[in-house]
Amino acid sequence: MSTIALLTLVNDRAQFDACQASLRLDAQPFPEWLAVEPNKNGWNAAQGLNHGLERLAADWIVCVHQDVLFPRGFWARLGR
């Protein structure tokens, strides 16, 4: 079985929290999800994403914008 992790660049914690909350409604167990705050490190988006990709060891890594709200049933449709 393939593992899936999520990666998000974050500069607005409230948006990110809402994004995670929308997936928690369906994803059990909840997947690994790395939040990277590139601005705090002086990174651009590419540097932030590369940092996250280097740290996650999943078979599939889904890069998610912090303002995404997942619709009900998304996790099942993803193939879990």
CSV table of N, CA, C and O in Angstrom, one decimal:
chain,number,residue,atom,x,y,z
A,1,MET,N,0.8,-1.2,0.0
A,1,MET,CA,0.0,0.0,0.0
A,1,MET,C,0.9,1.2,0.0
A,1,MET,O,1.8,1.4,0.8
A,2,SER,N,0.6,2.2,-0.9
A,2,SER,CA,1.3,3.4,-0.9
A,2,SER,C,1.0,4.4,0.2
A,2,SER,O,-0.1,4.4,0.7
A,3,THR,N,2.0,5.1,0.6
A,3,THR,CA,1.8,6.1,1.7
A,3,THR,C,1.6,7.5,1.0
A,3,THR,O,2.3,7.8,0.0
A,4,ILE,N,0.8,8.3,1.6
A,4,ILE,CA,0.6,9.7,1.1
A,4,ILE,C,0.8,10.7,2.2
A,4,ILE,O,0.4,10.5,3.3
A,5,ALA,N,1.6,11.7,1.9
A,5,ALA,CA,1.8,12.8,2.9
A,5,ALA,C,1.4,14.1,2.1
A,5,ALA,O,1.4,14.2,0.9
A,6,LEU,N,1.1,15.1,2.9
A,6,LEU,CA,0.8,16.4,2.4
A,6,LEU,C,1.8,17.4,2.8
A,6,LEU,O,2.4,17.3,3.8
A,7,LEU,N,2.0,18.4,1.9
A,7,LEU,CA,2.9,19.5,2.1
A,7,LEU,C,2.3,20.8,1.8
A,7,LEU,O,1.7,21.0,0.7
A,8,THR,N,2.4,21.8,2.7
A,8,THR,CA,1.8,23.1,2.5
A,8,THR,C,2.7,24.2,2.9
A,8,THR,O,3.4,24.1,4.0
A,9,LEU,N,2.9,25.2,2.1
A,9,LEU,CA,3.6,26.4,2.4
A,9,LEU,C,2.6,27.3,3.2
A,9,LEU,O,1.4,27.5,2.7
A,10,VAL,N,3.0,27.8,4.3
A,10,VAL,CA,2.0,28.5,5.2
A,10,VAL,C,2.5,29.9,5.5
A,10,VAL,O,3.7,30.0,6.0
A,11,ASN,N,1.7,30.9,5.3
A,11,ASN,CA,1.9,32.2,5.8
A,11,ASN,C,0.7,32.8,6.5
A,11,ASN,O,0.7,33.9,6.9
A,12,ASP,N,-0.4,32.0,6.5
A,12,ASP,CA,-1.6,32.4,7.1
A,12,ASP,C,-2.1,31.2,7.9
A,12,ASP,O,-2.7,30.2,7.3
A,13,ARG,N,-1.9,31.1,9.2
A,13,ARG,CA,-2.2,30.0,10.0
A,13,ARG,C,-3.7,29.7,10.1
A,13,ARG,O,-4.1,28.5,10.1
A,14,ALA,N,-4.5,30.7,10.1
A,14,ALA,CA,-6.0,30.5,10.1
A,14,ALA,C,-6.4,29.7,8.8
A,14,ALA,O,-7.2,28.8,8.9
A,15,GLN,N,-5.9,30.1,7.7
A,15,GLN,CA,-6.3,29.4,6.4
A,15,GLN,C,-5.8,28.0,6.5
A,15,GLN,O,-6.5,27.1,6.1
A,16,PHE,N,-4.6,27.8,6.9
A,16,PHE,CA,-4.1,26.4,7.0
A,16,PHE,C,-4.9,25.6,8.0
A,16,PHE,O,-5.2,24.4,7.7
A,17,ASP,N,-5.2,26.1,9.1
A,17,ASP,CA,-6.0,25.3,10.1
A,17,ASP,C,-7.4,24.9,9.5
A,17,ASP,O,-7.8,23.8,9.7
A,18,ALA,N,-8.0,25.8,8.7
A,18,ALA,CA,-9.3,25.5,8.1
A,18,ALA,C,-9.1,24.4,7.0
A,18,ALA,O,-9.9,23.5,6.9
A,19,CYS,N,-8.0,24.5,6.3
A,19,CYS,CA,-7.6,23.5,5.3
A,19,CYS,C,-7.5,22.1,5.9
A,19,CYS,O,-8.1,21.1,5.5
A,20,GLN,N,-6.7,22.0,7.0
A,20,GLN,CA,-6.6,20.8,7.7
A,20,GLN,C,-7.9,20.3,8.3
A,20,GLN,O,-8.2,19.1,8.2
A,21,ALA,N,-8.7,21.2,8.8
A,21,ALA,CA,-9.9,20.8,9.4
A,21,ALA,C,-10.9,20.2,8.4
A,21,ALA,O,-11.6,19.2,8.7
A,22,SER,N,-10.8,20.7,7.2
A,22,SER,CA,-11.7,20.2,6.1
A,22,SER,C,-11.4,18.7,5.8
A,22,SER,O,-12.2,17.9,5.4
A,23,LEU,N,-10.1,18.4,5.8
A,23,LEU,CA,-9.7,17.0,5.5
A,23,LEU,C,-9.9,16.1,6.7
A,23,LEU,O,-10.2,14.9,6.5
A,24,ARG,N,-9.8,16.6,7.9
A,24,ARG,CA,-10.0,15.7,9.1
A,24,ARG,C,-11.4,15.1,9.1
A,24,ARG,O,-11.6,14.1,9.8
A,25,LEU,N,-12.3,15.7,8.5
A,25,LEU,CA,-13.7,15.2,8.5
A,25,LEU,C,-13.7,13.8,7.8
A,25,LEU,O,-14.6,13.0,8.1
A,26,ASP,N,-12.8,13.5,6.9
A,26,ASP,CA,-12.8,12.2,6.2
A,26,ASP,C,-11.6,11.4,6.3
A,26,ASP,O,-11.7,10.1,6.1
A,27,ALA,N,-10.5,11.9,6.5
A,27,ALA,CA,-9.2,11.2,6.5
A,27,ALA,C,-8.9,10.6,7.9
A,27,ALA,O,-8.5,11.3,8.8
A,28,GLN,N,-9.1,9.3,8.0
A,28,GLN,CA,-8.8,8.5,9.2
A,28,GLN,C,-8.1,7.3,8.8
A,28,GLN,O,-8.6,6.5,8.1
A,29,PRO,N,-6.9,7.0,9.3
A,29,PRO,CA,-6.1,7.9,10.1
A,29,PRO,C,-5.7,9.2,9.3
A,29,PRO,O,-5.5,9.1,8.1
A,30,PHE,N,-5.4,10.2,10.0
A,30,PHE,CA,-5.0,11.5,9.4
A,30,PHE,C,-3.6,11.3,8.9
A,30,PHE,O,-2.7,10.8,9.6
A,31,PRO,N,-3.3,11.7,7.6
A,31,PRO,CA,-2.0,11.6,7.0
A,31,PRO,C,-1.0,12.5,7.6
A,31,PRO,O,-1.3,13.5,8.2
A,32,GLU,N,0.3,12.2,7.4
A,32,GLU,CA,1.4,13.1,7.8
A,32,GLU,C,1.2,14.4,6.9
A,32,GLU,O,0.9,14.3,5.7
A,33,TRP,N,1.4,15.5,7.6
A,33,TRP,CA,1.2,16.8,6.9
A,33,TRP,C,2.2,17.8,7.4
A,33,TRP,O,2.2,18.1,8.5
A,34,LEU,N,3.1,18.1,6.5
A,34,LEU,CA,4.2,19.1,6.9
A,34,LEU,C,3.8,20.5,6.5
A,34,LEU,O,3.5,20.7,5.3
A,35,ALA,N,3.8,21.4,7.4
A,35,ALA,CA,3.6,22.8,7.2
A,35,ALA,C,5.0,23.5,7.2
A,35,ALA,O,5.7,23.4,8.1
A,36,VAL,N,5.3,24.2,6.1
A,36,VAL,CA,6.6,24.9,6.0
A,36,VAL,C,6.3,26.4,5.9
A,36,VAL,O,5.4,26.8,5.1
A,37,GLU,N,6.9,27.1,6.7
A,37,GLU,CA,6.8,28.6,6.7
A,37,GLU,C,8.0,29.2,6.1
A,37,GLU,O,8.9,29.6,6.8
A,38,PRO,N,8.0,29.3,4.7
A,38,PRO,CA,9.2,29.8,4.0
A,38,PRO,C,9.6,31.2,4.4
A,38,PRO,O,10.8,31.6,4.4
A,39,ASN,N,8.6,32.1,4.6
A,39,ASN,CA,8.9,33.5,4.9
A,39,ASN,C,9.8,33.6,6.2
A,39,ASN,O,10.7,34.5,6.2
A,40,LYS,N,9.6,32.8,7.2
A,40,LYS,CA,10.4,32.8,8.4
A,40,LYS,C,11.8,32.5,8.2
A,40,LYS,O,12.7,32.9,8.9
A,41,ASN,N,12.1,31.7,7.1
A,41,ASN,CA,13.5,31.3,6.7
A,41,ASN,C,14.1,32.2,5.6
A,41,ASN,O,15.2,31.9,5.2
A,42,GLY,N,13.3,33.1,5.1
A,42,GLY,CA,13.8,33.9,4.0
A,42,GLY,C,13.8,33.1,2.6
A,42,GLY,O,14.6,33.5,1.8
A,43,TRP,N,12.9,32.1,2.5
A,43,TRP,CA,12.9,31.3,1.3
A,43,TRP,C,11.8,31.8,0.4
A,43,TRP,O,10.8,32.2,0.8
A,44,ASN,N,12.0,31.5,-0.9
A,44,ASN,CA,10.9,31.6,-1.9
A,44,ASN,C,10.1,30.3,-1.9
A,44,ASN,O,10.5,29.4,-1.1
A,45,ALA,N,9.1,30.3,-2.7
A,45,ALA,CA,8.2,29.1,-2.7
A,45,ALA,C,9.0,27.8,-3.1
A,45,ALA,O,8.8,26.8,-2.5
A,46,ALA,N,9.8,27.9,-4.1
A,46,ALA,CA,10.5,26.7,-4.5
A,46,ALA,C,11.4,26.2,-3.4
A,46,ALA,O,11.5,25.0,-3.2
A,47,GLN,N,12.1,27.1,-2.7
A,47,GLN,CA,13.0,26.6,-1.6
A,47,GLN,C,12.2,26.0,-0.5
A,47,GLN,O,12.6,25.0,0.1
A,48,GLY,N,11.0,26.6,-0.2
A,48,GLY,CA,10.1,26.0,0.8
A,48,GLY,C,9.6,24.6,0.5
A,48,GLY,O,9.6,23.7,1.3
A,49,LEU,N,9.2,24.5,-0.8
A,49,LEU,CA,8.7,23.1,-1.2
A,49,LEU,C,9.8,22.1,-1.3
A,49,LEU,O,9.7,21.0,-0.8
A,50,ASN,N,11.0,22.5,-1.8
A,50,ASN,CA,12.1,21.6,-1.8
A,50,ASN,C,12.5,21.2,-0.4
A,50,ASN,O,12.8,20.0,-0.1
A,51,HIS,N,12.5,22.1,0.6
A,51,HIS,CA,12.7,21.7,2.0
A,51,HIS,C,11.8,20.7,2.5
A,51,HIS,O,12.2,19.7,3.1
A,52,GLY,N,10.5,20.9,2.2
A,52,GLY,CA,9.5,19.9,2.6
A,52,GLY,C,9.6,18.5,1.9
A,52,GLY,O,9.5,17.5,2.5
A,53,LEU,N,9.9,18.6,0.6
A,53,LEU,CA,10.1,17.3,-0.1
A,53,LEU,C,11.2,16.5,0.4
A,53,LEU,O,11.2,15.3,0.4
A,54,GLU,N,12.3,17.2,0.8
A,54,GLU,CA,13.5,16.5,1.3
A,54,GLU,C,13.2,15.8,2.7
A,54,GLU,O,13.8,14.9,3.1
A,55,ARG,N,12.2,16.3,3.4
A,55,ARG,CA,11.9,15.8,4.7
A,55,ARG,C,10.8,14.7,4.8
A,55,ARG,O,10.7,14.0,5.8
A,56,LEU,N,10.0,14.6,3.8
A,56,LEU,CA,8.9,13.6,3.8
A,56,LEU,C,9.4,12.4,3.1
A,56,LEU,O,10.0,12.4,2.1
A,57,ALA,N,9.0,11.2,3.6
A,57,ALA,CA,9.4,9.9,3.1
A,57,ALA,C,8.3,9.1,2.5
A,57,ALA,O,8.4,7.9,2.4
A,58,ALA,N,7.2,9.8,2.2
A,58,ALA,CA,6.0,9.0,1.7
A,58,ALA,C,6.2,8.7,0.2
A,58,ALA,O,7.0,9.2,-0.5
A,59,ASP,N,5.4,7.7,-0.3
A,59,ASP,CA,5.5,7.3,-1.7
A,59,ASP,C,4.9,8.4,-2.6
A,59,ASP,O,5.4,8.7,-3.7
A,60,TRP,N,3.9,9.1,-2.1
A,60,TRP,CA,3.3,10.2,-2.8
A,60,TRP,C,3.2,11.4,-1.9
A,60,TRP,O,2.8,11.3,-0.7
A,61,ILE,N,3.6,12.6,-2.4
A,61,ILE,CA,3.5,13.8,-1.6
A,61,ILE,C,2.6,14.8,-2.4
A,61,ILE,O,2.9,15.1,-3.6
A,62,VAL,N,1.5,15.2,-1.8
A,62,VAL,CA,0.6,16.1,-2.4
A,62,VAL,C,0.8,17.5,-1.8
A,62,VAL,O,0.8,17.7,-0.6
A,63,CYS,N,1.2,18.4,-2.7
A,63,CYS,CA,1.4,19.8,-2.4
A,63,CYS,C,0.0,20.5,-2.4
A,63,CYS,O,-0.7,20.5,-3.4
A,64,VAL,N,-0.3,21.1,-1.2
A,64,VAL,CA,-1.7,21.7,-1.1
A,64,VAL,C,-1.6,23.1,-0.7
A,64,VAL,O,-0.8,23.5,0.2
A,65,HIS,N,-2.3,24.0,-1.4
A,65,HIS,CA,-2.3,25.4,-1.0
A,65,HIS,C,-3.0,25.5,0.3
A,65,HIS,O,-4.0,24.8,0.6
A,66,GLN,N,-2.6,26.5,1.1
A,66,GLN,CA,-3.1,26.6,2.5
A,66,GLN,C,-4.6,27.0,2.5
A,66,GLN,O,-5.3,26.9,3.5
A,67,ASP,N,-5.1,27.5,1.4
A,67,ASP,CA,-6.5,28.0,1.4
A,67,ASP,C,-7.5,27.0,0.8
A,67,ASP,O,-8.7,27.3,0.6
A,68,VAL,N,-7.0,25.8,0.5
A,68,VAL,CA,-7.9,24.7,0.0
A,68,VAL,C,-8.8,24.2,1.0
A,68,VAL,O,-8.4,24.0,2.2
A,69,LEU,N,-10.1,24.0,0.7
A,69,LEU,CA,-11.1,23.3,1.6
A,69,LEU,C,-11.5,22.1,0.8
A,69,LEU,O,-12.0,22.1,-0.3
A,70,PHE,N,-11.2,20.9,1.4
A,70,PHE,CA,-11.4,19.6,0.8
A,70,PHE,C,-12.9,19.3,0.9
A,70,PHE,O,-13.5,19.4,1.9
A,71,PRO,N,-13.5,18.9,-0.2
A,71,PRO,CA,-14.9,18.5,-0.2
A,71,PRO,C,-15.1,17.1,0.5
A,71,PRO,O,-14.1,16.3,0.5
A,72,ARG,N,-16.3,16.9,1.1
A,72,ARG,CA,-16.5,15.6,1.7
A,72,ARG,C,-16.3,14.5,0.7
A,72,ARG,O,-16.7,14.6,-0.5
A,73,GLY,N,-15.7,13.4,1.2
A,73,GLY,CA,-15.4,12.3,0.3
A,73,GLY,C,-14.1,12.3,-0.5
A,73,GLY,O,-13.8,11.4,-1.2
A,74,PHE,N,-13.4,13.4,-0.4
A,74,PHE,CA,-12.2,13.6,-1.2
A,74,PHE,C,-11.2,12.5,-0.9
A,74,PHE,O,-10.6,11.9,-1.8
A,75,TRP,N,-10.9,12.2,0.3
A,75,TRP,CA,-9.9,11.2,0.7
A,75,TRP,C,-10.2,9.9,0.1
A,75,TRP,O,-9.3,9.2,-0.4
A,76,ALA,N,-11.4,9.4,0.1
A,76,ALA,CA,-11.8,8.1,-0.5
A,76,ALA,C,-11.6,8.2,-2.0
A,76,ALA,O,-11.1,7.2,-2.6
A,77,ARG,N,-11.9,9.3,-2.6
A,77,ARG,CA,-11.7,9.4,-4.1
A,77,ARG,C,-10.3,9.4,-4.4
A,77,ARG,O,-9.9,9.0,-5.6
A,78,LEU,N,-9.4,9.8,-3.5
A,78,LEU,CA,-8.0,9.8,-3.8
A,78,LEU,C,-7.4,8.4,-3.9
A,78,LEU,O,-6.3,8.2,-4.4
A,79,GLY,N,-8.2,7.4,-3.5
A,79,GLY,CA,-7.7,6.1,-3.6
A,79,GLY,C,-7.3,5.4,-2.3
A,79,GLY,O,-6.7,4.4,-2.3
A,80,ARG,N,-7.7,5.9,-1.2
A,80,ARG,CA,-7.4,5.3,0.1
A,80,ARG,C,-8.3,4.3,0.4
A,80,ARG,O,-9.4,4.1,0.4
